Amino acid sequence: MSHDPYPPPHRTPPPYAASPPSPSPQPQPQPHPQPHRQPHLTYPWQPAPAPAPPPPGPAPRRQPQHAPLGHHSDLRVLRPAYRWQRRVATLTALGYFLVFLVLSACAPSVTTARVADGLPAGLLLALAQLPVTLLAIALYEHTARRHVDPLARRIRHQAEVDARREARR
């Protein structure tokens, strides 16, 4: 006969003894509400701790009388003007270089053709890269002076006026 040293985890409960039903259930005692207790003080002459101050509410915010500079309508005009300026100048310089590369790769007969005594057209096109780059720089400066700088001056002036207006307050 072998004895299992580990009893099974779930045992069936023993059958309930037949007991007569109680005539009325006993009422359960209700817990009494605990009165608010003062914290225990080490010394009786210590003052009671002050109640925590209520958390501060949000400070009232003063609304500006005009839109801040970051949302100024001129900035929305200045960004595309500056973007257009960069694109035109960049595409001028890179466009010419791309044309030079395509001619060199796809039409080598054009770049190897002789223009003058021993001077190939490819060399002239490569040397023309410098004036085209200078033209792109001049175009960049021209569009800056004509379109972007007046907008920037107007925004700068408006910022100075706004700063003076804020300083008076």
Tab-separated table of C-alpha atoms in Angstrom:
chain	number	residue	atom	x	y	z
A	1	MET	CA	0.000	0.000	0.000
A	2	SER	CA	1.512	3.305	-1.024
A	3	HIS	CA	0.819	6.597	0.619
A	4	ASP	CA	0.739	9.842	-1.420
A	5	PRO	CA	2.760	12.446	0.533
A	6	TYR	CA	1.152	15.272	-1.453
A	7	PRO	CA	-2.585	15.558	-1.069
A	8	PRO	CA	-4.580	16.589	-4.117
A	9	PRO	CA	-4.953	20.379	-4.406
A	10	HIS	CA	-8.752	20.333	-4.383
A	11	ARG	CA	-10.618	18.261	-1.919
A	12	THR	CA	-14.267	17.824	-1.957
A	13	PRO	CA	-15.870	19.561	0.998
A	14	PRO	CA	-17.366	17.361	3.671
A	15	PRO	CA	-21.113	17.100	3.544
A	16	TYR	CA	-22.904	19.656	5.694
A	17	ALA	CA	-24.328	18.440	8.890
A	18	ALA	CA	-28.026	18.705	9.024
A	19	SER	CA	-28.728	21.562	11.348
A	20	PRO	CA	-32.073	23.132	11.959
A	21	PRO	CA	-32.456	26.465	10.162
A	22	SER	CA	-32.216	29.471	12.409
A	23	PRO	CA	-35.540	31.265	12.907
A	24	SER	CA	-34.229	34.753	12.066
A	25	PRO	CA	-30.830	35.828	10.850
A	26	GLN	CA	-28.705	37.807	13.268
A	27	PRO	CA	-28.282	41.443	12.201
A	28	GLN	CA	-24.732	42.352	11.277
A	29	PRO	CA	-23.228	45.147	13.358
A	30	GLN	CA	-22.685	48.321	11.293
A	31	PRO	CA	-19.317	50.032	11.644
A	32	HIS	CA	-19.506	53.366	13.394
A	33	PRO	CA	-18.245	56.347	11.459
A	34	GLN	CA	-14.866	57.418	12.726
A	35	PRO	CA	-14.728	61.002	13.971
A	36	HIS	CA	-12.093	63.243	12.379
A	37	ARG	CA	-8.974	62.691	14.378
A	38	GLN	CA	-6.247	65.208	14.937
A	39	PRO	CA	-2.799	63.904	14.116
A	40	HIS	CA	-0.877	62.651	17.063
A	41	LEU	CA	1.332	65.384	18.405
A	42	THR	CA	4.519	64.544	20.193
A	43	TYR	CA	4.164	67.423	22.628
A	44	PRO	CA	0.807	68.777	23.805
A	45	TRP	CA	1.898	72.408	23.442
A	46	GLN	CA	2.657	72.036	19.728
A	47	PRO	CA	0.188	73.891	17.556
A	48	ALA	CA	-1.939	71.864	15.257
A	49	PRO	CA	-0.541	71.747	11.705
A	50	ALA	CA	-2.025	74.315	9.378
A	51	PRO	CA	-4.277	72.902	6.695
A	52	ALA	CA	-2.728	72.684	3.252
A	53	PRO	CA	-3.565	75.715	1.118
A	54	PRO	CA	-5.809	74.991	-1.841
A	55	PRO	CA	-3.965	74.588	-5.126
A	56	PRO	CA	-3.713	77.879	-6.999
A	57	GLY	CA	-6.069	78.238	-9.905
A	58	PRO	CA	-4.871	79.247	-13.333
A	59	ALA	CA	-3.748	82.844	-13.497
A	60	PRO	CA	-5.952	85.047	-15.626
A	61	ARG	CA	-4.340	85.584	-18.992
A	62	ARG	CA	-4.359	88.933	-20.663
A	63	GLN	CA	-5.225	88.674	-24.315
A	64	PRO	CA	-3.051	90.702	-26.688
A	65	GLN	CA	-4.780	93.486	-28.552
A	66	HIS	CA	-3.255	92.412	-31.859
A	67	ALA	CA	-1.936	89.197	-33.320
A	68	PRO	CA	1.585	88.235	-32.224
A	69	LEU	CA	4.375	88.635	-34.732
A	70	GLY	CA	4.673	84.899	-35.402
A	71	HIS	CA	1.173	84.845	-36.871
A	72	HIS	CA	1.557	88.044	-38.837
A	73	SER	CA	0.176	87.933	-42.359
A	74	ASP	CA	3.405	89.347	-43.796
A	75	LEU	CA	5.288	86.304	-42.571
A	76	ARG	CA	2.926	84.142	-44.580
A	77	VAL	CA	3.840	86.263	-47.604
A	78	LEU	CA	7.570	86.348	-46.835
A	79	ARG	CA	8.017	82.584	-46.623
A	80	PRO	CA	6.818	81.795	-50.153
A	81	ALA	CA	8.729	84.796	-51.556
A	82	TYR	CA	11.927	83.553	-50.007
A	83	ARG	CA	11.162	79.994	-51.142
A	84	TRP	CA	10.566	81.196	-54.711
A	85	GLN	CA	13.823	83.143	-54.612
A	86	ARG	CA	15.801	80.071	-53.554
A	87	ARG	CA	14.158	77.845	-56.156
A	88	VAL	CA	14.817	80.200	-59.058
A	89	ALA	CA	18.477	80.702	-58.178
A	90	THR	CA	19.074	77.022	-57.449
A	91	LEU	CA	17.328	75.800	-60.577
A	92	THR	CA	19.301	78.273	-62.695
A	93	ALA	CA	22.665	76.945	-61.509
A	94	LEU	CA	21.702	73.291	-61.253
A	95	GLY	CA	19.679	73.377	-64.458
A	96	TYR	CA	22.665	74.471	-66.512
A	97	PHE	CA	24.881	71.863	-64.838
A	98	LEU	CA	22.292	69.176	-65.571
A	99	VAL	CA	22.159	70.221	-69.232
A	100	PHE	CA	25.953	69.995	-69.366
A	101	LEU	CA	25.913	66.492	-67.831
A	102	VAL	CA	23.156	65.234	-70.142
A	103	LEU	CA	25.003	66.548	-73.202
A	104	SER	CA	28.217	64.907	-71.998
A	105	ALA	CA	26.537	61.543	-71.401
A	106	CYS	CA	23.935	61.356	-74.152
A	107	ALA	CA	25.454	63.462	-76.930
A	108	PRO	CA	29.210	63.112	-76.718
A	109	SER	CA	29.518	64.246	-80.321
A	110	VAL	CA	28.293	67.722	-79.251
A	111	THR	CA	30.839	68.012	-76.444
A	112	THR	CA	33.734	66.653	-78.526
A	113	ALA	CA	33.057	68.873	-81.527
A	114	ARG	CA	35.751	71.460	-82.163
A	115	VAL	CA	34.659	75.080	-81.845
A	116	ALA	CA	37.979	76.767	-82.471
A	117	ASP	CA	41.526	75.570	-83.118
A	118	GLY	CA	41.727	72.541	-80.807
A	119	LEU	CA	39.077	73.860	-78.374
A	120	PRO	CA	36.248	71.332	-77.792
A	121	ALA	CA	32.687	72.520	-77.137
A	122	GLY	CA	32.551	70.511	-73.881
A	123	LEU	CA	35.373	72.598	-72.452
A	124	LEU	CA	33.565	75.815	-73.378
A	125	LEU	CA	30.361	74.508	-71.772
A	126	ALA	CA	32.303	73.601	-68.614
A	127	LEU	CA	33.931	77.043	-68.505
A	128	ALA	CA	30.516	78.652	-69.001
A	129	GLN	CA	29.468	77.071	-65.715
A	130	LEU	CA	31.202	79.872	-63.796
A	131	PRO	CA	29.309	82.748	-65.495
A	132	VAL	CA	26.025	80.827	-65.108
A	133	THR	CA	26.708	80.409	-61.373
A	134	LEU	CA	27.478	84.123	-61.108
A	135	LEU	CA	24.227	84.819	-62.988
A	136	ALA	CA	22.342	82.669	-60.456
A	137	ILE	CA	23.897	84.665	-57.604
A	138	ALA	CA	22.976	87.954	-59.302
A	139	LEU	CA	19.420	86.679	-59.875
A	140	TYR	CA	19.208	85.692	-56.196
A	141	GLU	CA	20.316	89.162	-55.092
A	142	HIS	CA	17.957	90.867	-57.544
A	143	THR	CA	14.907	88.932	-56.362
A	144	ALA	CA	15.964	89.533	-52.753
A	145	ARG	CA	16.184	93.298	-53.252
A	146	ARG	CA	12.995	93.489	-55.266
A	147	HIS	CA	10.638	91.089	-53.475
A	148	VAL	CA	11.959	89.707	-50.190
A	149	ASP	CA	13.792	92.661	-48.620
A	150	PRO	CA	10.807	95.065	-48.681
A	151	LEU	CA	8.666	92.451	-46.922
A	152	ALA	CA	11.403	91.816	-44.357
A	153	ARG	CA	11.806	95.562	-43.735
A	154	ARG	CA	8.060	95.931	-43.203
A	155	ILE	CA	8.004	93.013	-40.728
A	156	ARG	CA	11.052	94.393	-38.891
A	157	HIS	CA	9.406	97.814	-38.638
A	158	GLN	CA	6.190	96.244	-37.350
A	159	ALA	CA	8.208	94.304	-34.735
A	160	GLU	CA	9.841	97.536	-33.549
A	161	VAL	CA	6.435	99.217	-33.277
A	162	ASP	CA	5.100	96.224	-31.342
A	163	ALA	CA	8.116	96.294	-29.000
A	164	ARG	CA	7.631	100.003	-28.293
A	165	ARG	CA	3.934	99.428	-27.689
A	166	GLU	CA	4.710	96.612	-25.214
A	167	ALA	CA	7.346	98.742	-23.452
A	168	ARG	CA	4.755	101.444	-22.731
A	169	ARG	CA	2.487	98.973	-20.950
